[in-house]
Structure formats: C-alpha cells, structure tokens
PDB file of C-alpha atoms in Angstrom:
ATOM      1  CA  MET W   1      95.497 125.713  80.731  1.00 37.00           C
ATOM      2  CA  GLU W   2      96.484 122.501  82.476  1.00 48.00           C
ATOM      3  CA  ALA W   3      97.017 122.679  86.237  1.00 55.00           C
ATOM      4  CA  GLU W   4     100.416 121.490  87.443  1.00 55.00           C
ATOM      5  CA  LEU W   5     100.398 118.470  89.710  1.00 53.00           C
ATOM      6  CA  GLU W   6     101.386 119.323  93.274  1.00 55.00           C
ATOM      7  CA  ARG W   7     104.547 117.646  94.543  1.00 67.00           C
ATOM      8  CA  PRO W   8     104.028 115.166  97.410  1.00 59.00           C
ATOM      9  CA  TRP W   9     106.631 116.859  99.614  1.00 60.00           C
ATOM     10  CA  ARG W  10     104.704 120.150  99.386  1.00 70.00           C
ATOM     11  CA  ASP W  11     101.073 119.079  99.881  1.00 82.00           C
ATOM     12  CA  LEU W  12     100.328 115.365 100.104  1.00 85.00           C
ATOM     13  CA  GLY W  13      96.544 115.817 100.080  1.00 89.00           C
ATOM     14  CA  LYS W  14      96.538 117.891  96.898  1.00 90.00           C
ATOM     15  CA  TYR W  15      98.974 115.463  95.295  1.00 92.00           C
ATOM     16  CA  ILE W  16      96.701 112.495  96.034  1.00 94.00           C
ATOM     17  CA  GLU W  17      93.638 114.301  94.685  1.00 93.00           C
ATOM     18  CA  GLY W  18      95.480 115.329  91.517  1.00 94.00           C
ATOM     19  CA  ARG W  19      96.728 111.800  90.898  1.00 96.00           C
ATOM     20  CA  LEU W  20      93.243 110.353  91.442  1.00 97.00           C
ATOM     21  CA  ARG W  21      91.789 112.783  88.896  1.00 95.00           C
ATOM     22  CA  GLU W  22      94.550 111.840  86.481  1.00 96.00           C
ATOM     23  CA  ALA W  23      93.864 108.122  87.022  1.00 98.00           C
ATOM     24  CA  VAL W  24      90.164 108.502  86.223  1.00 98.00           C
ATOM     25  CA  TYR W  25      90.768 110.693  83.151  1.00 98.00           C
ATOM     26  CA  GLU W  26      93.360 108.286  81.762  1.00 99.00           C
ATOM     27  CA  ALA W  27      91.031 105.304  82.343  1.00 99.00           C
ATOM     28  CA  GLU W  28      88.241 107.114  80.487  1.00 99.00           C
ATOM     29  CA  LEU W  29      90.604 107.906  77.612  1.00 99.00           C
ATOM     30  CA  ALA W  30      91.713 104.272  77.467  1.00 99.00           C
ATOM     31  CA  LEU W  31      88.118 103.179  76.948  1.00 99.00           C
ATOM     32  CA  LYS W  32      87.525 105.852  74.292  1.00 99.00           C
ATOM     33  CA  PHE W  33      90.646 104.798  72.401  1.00 99.00           C
ATOM     34  CA  LEU W  34      89.578 101.174  72.698  1.00 99.00           C
ATOM     35  CA  GLU W  35      86.156 102.015  71.283  1.00 98.00           C
ATOM     36  CA  ALA W  36      87.896 103.717  68.348  1.00 98.00           C
ATOM     37  CA  GLY W  37      90.005 100.608  67.699  1.00 98.00           C
ATOM     38  CA  MET W  38      93.229 102.288  68.811  1.00 98.00           C
ATOM     39  CA  TYR W  39      94.438  99.339  70.870  1.00 98.00           C
ATOM     40  CA  ARG W  40      98.021 100.387  71.487  1.00 98.00           C
ATOM     41  CA  ASN W  41      97.009 103.916  72.501  1.00 98.00           C
ATOM     42  CA  ALA W  42      94.297 102.461  74.747  1.00 99.00           C
ATOM     43  CA  ALA W  43      96.862 100.171  76.359  1.00 98.00           C
ATOM     44  CA  GLY W  44      99.149 103.138  77.002  1.00 98.00           C
ATOM     45  CA  LYS W  45      96.364 105.140  78.629  1.00 99.00           C
ATOM     46  CA  ALA W  46      95.274 102.169  80.754  1.00 99.00           C
ATOM     47  CA  PHE W  47      98.876 101.817  81.931  1.00 99.00           C
ATOM     48  CA  GLN W  48      99.078 105.549  82.745  1.00 99.00           C
ATOM     49  CA  SER W  49      95.807 105.352  84.674  1.00 99.00           C
ATOM     50  CA  PHE W  50      97.178 102.576  86.863  1.00 99.00           C
ATOM     51  CA  LYS W  51     100.484 104.375  87.350  1.00 99.00           C
ATOM     52  CA  ALA W  52      98.625 107.482  88.581  1.00 98.00           C
ATOM     53  CA  LEU W  53      96.461 105.369  90.898  1.00 99.00           C
ATOM     54  CA  LEU W  54      99.522 103.588  92.292  1.00 99.00           C
ATOM     55  CA  ALA W  55     101.211 106.939  92.949  1.00 98.00           C
ATOM     56  CA  ALA W  56      98.112 108.116  94.850  1.00 97.00           C
ATOM     57  CA  LEU W  57      98.069 104.904  96.889  1.00 98.00           C
ATOM     58  CA  ALA W  58     101.788 105.243  97.559  1.00 98.00           C
ATOM     59  CA  ALA W  59     101.205 108.778  98.827  1.00 96.00           C
ATOM     60  CA  ARG W  60      98.391 107.523 101.036  1.00 96.00           C
ATOM     61  CA  HIS W  61     100.803 104.989 102.560  1.00 97.00           C
ATOM     62  CA  ARG W  62     103.774 107.339 102.554  1.00 96.00           C
ATOM     63  CA  GLU W  63     104.981 106.431 106.046  1.00 96.00           C
ATOM     64  CA  GLN W  64     105.165 102.754 105.123  1.00 97.00           C
ATOM     65  CA  LEU W  65     107.231 103.616 102.045  1.00 97.00           C
ATOM     66  CA  VAL W  66     109.537 105.928 104.031  1.00 96.00           C
ATOM     67  CA  GLN W  67     110.388 102.902 106.206  1.00 97.00           C
ATOM     68  CA  ARG W  68     110.781 100.602 103.197  1.00 96.00           C
ATOM     69  CA  TYR W  69     112.782 103.045 101.034  1.00 96.00           C
ATOM     70  CA  PRO W  70     115.060 105.148 103.277  1.00 95.00           C
ATOM     71  CA  GLY W  71     117.455 107.778 102.045  1.00 95.00           C
ATOM     72  CA  ALA W  72     117.309 110.928  99.965  1.00 95.00           C
ATOM     73  CA  LYS W  73     117.293 111.806  96.289  1.00 92.00           C
ATOM     74  CA  ALA W  74     118.011 115.072  94.511  1.00 89.00           C
ATOM     75  CA  THR W  75     115.274 116.462  92.287  1.00 83.00           C
ATOM     76  CA  ARG W  76     116.005 117.956  88.875  1.00 85.00           C
ATOM     77  CA  GLY W  77     116.061 121.344  90.558  1.00 84.00           C
ATOM     78  CA  GLY W  78     118.714 120.148  92.996  1.00 87.00           C
ATOM     79  CA  LYS W  79     116.446 119.982  96.055  1.00 86.00           C
ATOM     80  CA  LYS W  80     116.999 116.974  98.317  1.00 92.00           C
ATOM     81  CA  VAL W  81     113.846 115.045  99.152  1.00 90.00           C
ATOM     82  CA  GLN W  82     113.240 111.733 100.853  1.00 93.00           C
ATOM     83  CA  TYR W  83     113.640 108.833  98.433  1.00 96.00           C
ATOM     84  CA  ALA W  84     110.085 107.669  99.191  1.00 96.00           C
ATOM     85  CA  ASP W  85     108.724 111.103  98.214  1.00 93.00           C
ATOM     86  CA  TRP W  86     110.672 110.994  94.955  1.00 94.00           C
ATOM     87  CA  LEU W  87     109.349 107.488  94.315  1.00 96.00           C
ATOM     88  CA  ILE W  88     105.785 108.668  94.957  1.00 96.00           C
ATOM     89  CA  ALA W  89     106.222 111.663  92.643  1.00 93.00           C
ATOM     90  CA  VAL W  90     107.911 109.841  89.759  1.00 94.00           C
ATOM     91  CA  MET W  91     106.607 106.271  90.184  1.00 97.00           C
ATOM     92  CA  PRO W  92     109.194 104.765  87.829  1.00 97.00           C
ATOM     93  CA  THR W  93     107.894 101.903  85.713  1.00 98.00           C
ATOM     94  CA  GLY W  94     110.664  99.636  86.962  1.00 97.00           C
ATOM     95  CA  MET W  95     109.517 100.090  90.579  1.00 98.00           C
ATOM     96  CA  MET W  96     105.773  99.753  90.050  1.00 99.00           C
ATOM     97  CA  LEU W  97     105.614  96.031  90.794  1.00 98.00           C
ATOM     98  CA  GLU W  98     107.657  96.408  93.994  1.00 98.00           C
ATOM     99  CA  VAL W  99     105.560  99.339  95.218  1.00 98.00           C
ATOM    100  CA  ALA W 100     102.355  97.425  94.426  1.00 99.00           C
ATOM    101  CA  ARG W 101     103.744  94.439  96.340  1.00 98.00           C
ATOM    102  CA  ASP W 102     104.605  96.684  99.293  1.00 98.00           C
ATOM    103  CA  LEU W 103     101.090  98.153  99.366  1.00 98.00           C
ATOM    104  CA  SER W 104      99.115  94.989  98.594  1.00 97.00           C
ATOM    105  CA  SER W 105      98.784  93.974 102.250  1.00 95.00           C
ATOM    106  CA  ALA W 106      97.002  97.259 102.973  1.00 96.00           C
ATOM    107  CA  GLU W 107      95.175  97.706  99.648  1.00 97.00           C
ATOM    108  CA  GLY W 108      94.415  94.113  98.645  1.00 96.00           C
ATOM    109  CA  GLN W 109      96.136  91.459  96.566  1.00 96.00           C
ATOM    110  CA  ASP W 110      94.250  92.614  93.480  1.00 98.00           C
ATOM    111  CA  LEU W 111      96.586  95.637  93.433  1.00 98.00           C
ATOM    112  CA  LEU W 112      99.490  93.320  92.636  1.00 98.00           C
ATOM    113  CA  GLN W 113      97.442  91.486  89.999  1.00 98.00           C
ATOM    114  CA  TYR W 114      96.521  94.735  88.259  1.00 99.00           C
ATOM    115  CA  ALA W 115     100.108  95.986  88.459  1.00 99.00           C
ATOM    116  CA  ASN W 116     101.067  92.990  86.346  1.00 98.00           C
ATOM    117  CA  VAL W 117      98.211  93.680  83.917  1.00 99.00           C
ATOM    118  CA  ALA W 118      99.326  97.316  83.624  1.00 99.00           C
ATOM    119  CA  LEU W 119     102.914  96.284  82.912  1.00 98.00           C
ATOM    120  CA  ASN W 120     101.733  93.761  80.309  1.00 97.00           C
ATOM    121  CA  LEU W 121      99.725  96.503  78.599  1.00 98.00           C
ATOM    122  CA  HIS W 122     102.745  98.820  78.741  1.00 97.00           C
ATOM    123  CA  GLU W 123     104.787  96.183  76.946  1.00 95.00           C
ATOM    124  CA  PHE W 124     101.999  95.707  74.374  1.00 95.00           C
ATOM    125  CA  ARG W 125     101.904  99.472  73.823  1.00 96.00           C
ATOM    126  CA  TYR W 126     105.412  99.312  72.414  1.00 93.00           C
ATOM    127  CA  ASN W 127     105.553  95.803  70.913  1.00 91.00           C
ATOM    128  CA  GLY W 128     102.000  95.162  69.716  1.00 92.00           C
ATOM    129  CA  LEU W 129     100.638  91.663  69.171  1.00 93.00           C
ATOM    130  CA  ASP W 130     102.879  88.671  68.732  1.00 89.00           C
ATOM    131  CA  LYS W 131     101.212  85.369  67.895  1.00 85.00           C
ATOM    132  CA  SER W 132     104.409  83.536  68.884  1.00 86.00           C
ATOM    133  CA  GLY W 133     104.371  85.108  72.371  1.00 78.00           C
ATOM    134  CA  VAL W 134     108.025  86.167  72.157  1.00 80.00           C
ATOM    135  CA  LEU W 135     107.813  89.962  71.864  1.00 78.00           C
ATOM    136  CA  SER W 136     104.484  90.443  73.602  1.00 82.00           C
ATOM    137  CA  ARG W 137     102.417  88.556  76.126  1.00 90.00           C
ATOM    138  CA  TYR W 138      99.400  89.140  73.901  1.00 95.00           C
ATOM    139  CA  ALA W 139      98.599  86.970  70.897  1.00 93.00           C
ATOM    140  CA  ARG W 140      94.970  88.138  70.439  1.00 94.00           C
ATOM    141  CA  LEU W 141      93.372  91.582  70.458  1.00 96.00           C
ATOM    142  CA  SER W 142      90.465  90.185  72.465  1.00 97.00           C
ATOM    143  CA  SER W 143      92.877  89.557  75.363  1.00 97.00           C
ATOM    144  CA  VAL W 144      94.184  93.116  75.136  1.00 98.00           C
ATOM    145  CA  GLU W 145      90.647  94.485  75.078  1.00 98.00           C
ATOM    146  CA  GLU W 146      89.665  92.393  78.101  1.00 99.00           C
ATOM    147  CA  ASP W 147      92.676  93.596  80.102  1.00 99.00           C
ATOM    148  CA  ILE W 148      92.153  97.260  79.182  1.00 99.00           C
ATOM    149  CA  LYS W 149      88.507  97.111  80.268  1.00 99.00           C
ATOM    150  CA  ALA W 150      89.352  95.282  83.496  1.00 99.00           C
ATOM    151  CA  LEU W 151      92.182  97.669  84.391  1.00 99.00           C
ATOM    152  CA  ALA W 152      90.136 100.790  83.582  1.00 99.00           C
ATOM    153  CA  SER W 153      87.271  99.465  85.703  1.00 99.00           C
ATOM    154  CA  TYR W 154      89.565  98.655  88.627  1.00 99.00           C
ATOM    155  CA  VAL W 155      91.235 102.069  88.495  1.00 99.00           C
ATOM    156  CA  SER W 156      87.905 103.929  88.355  1.00 98.00           C
ATOM    157  CA  LYS W 157      86.413 101.947  91.258  1.00 98.00           C
ATOM    158  CA  LYS W 158      89.527 102.209  93.414  1.00 98.00           C
ATOM    159  CA  ALA W 159      89.829 105.960  92.748  1.00 98.00           C
ATOM    160  CA  ALA W 160      86.169 106.437  93.723  1.00 96.00           C
ATOM    161  CA  GLU W 161      86.788 104.519  96.967  1.00 94.00           C
ATOM    162  CA  LEU W 162      89.825 106.641  97.784  1.00 92.00           C
ATOM    163  CA  ARG W 163      87.979 109.891  97.139  1.00 88.00           C
ATOM    164  CA  GLN W 164      85.499 108.961  99.878  1.00 81.00           C
ATOM    165  CA  TYR W 165      88.244 109.163 102.531  1.00 65.00           C
TER     166      TYR W 165
END
C-alpha cells in the first residue's frame, strides 16, 4: 500500500521528506526506463523527479514564497490555505520556472538551468523527437539521453544534500 503524501500545511517536515523520497525514486525510474530504451517514459520520470525536488525546495523556503505569492486558495475539499502552500503542494508545471527562479538565489543558479531541462524533457515526453526542431527541442536521442542522465544525477545529489539538514 502506498503512503499518502502529507500536505505542507499539516506537517512541512514530513511533506519535505516525502517529496525527497519521491524525487529519488522517480530519478531512479528514469534511469531504468532509459536503460530499457523507453526514452519518452524516462523523460517523463526525470521531469517528475525534478518537480518533486522543486516542491521540497519550495517547502524548505516556504516563508520566502509566502512573501512572493500572497493570498489564499481553496483546496478541492473546500479548505482555504495560503496560496504559497497550495503552490508547494501542487507545483503546477506552468509555475515551475518562476518558482525555480525565485529559489535560485538561495539554492544556486543550476536550479534554474535544470528547471529548463526538466521542462524540455516534459515537452519531449509528449511530442517526441523532431528533426526540424518545431515540435520538440530535441532532434537527437543522444541529447535526450544526456539531459535525462544529467537531471537524474542533479536531483539525486540535491536530494541527498537536503536530507542531511
């Protein structure tokens, strides 16, 4: 039975730990899929690993995000939570680059670089290769493979660093 991820407004510490575990598992799966030649699935898992890591980092810097993203949002259950807490819990794809930019001064500029890699892989997941470069930023599988390996490595290392705190 899969354990449910704690919500950040209930227990921030447990939420961060759960997201870090998720990030590492997804990175490992990305590499396994890559090894099996399942490039689009590997890209999707690499993206999910980064998204989980970014959510953990956002939770770690919650107070900064509360200042940056004021207001409240209703959850599906109708409970009102701070917008920053909702953002941390959901980490919408469309906000990932902005959140990474907001956190890059505290977590390093490489966070922003890898956010872009993750979003490129997310796009590849749905569009595949495109030699013309119109529908996908990737024209060669070797580039996809390189980015998946780099992103999985970054996520695993960053998650290990965060677990030491």
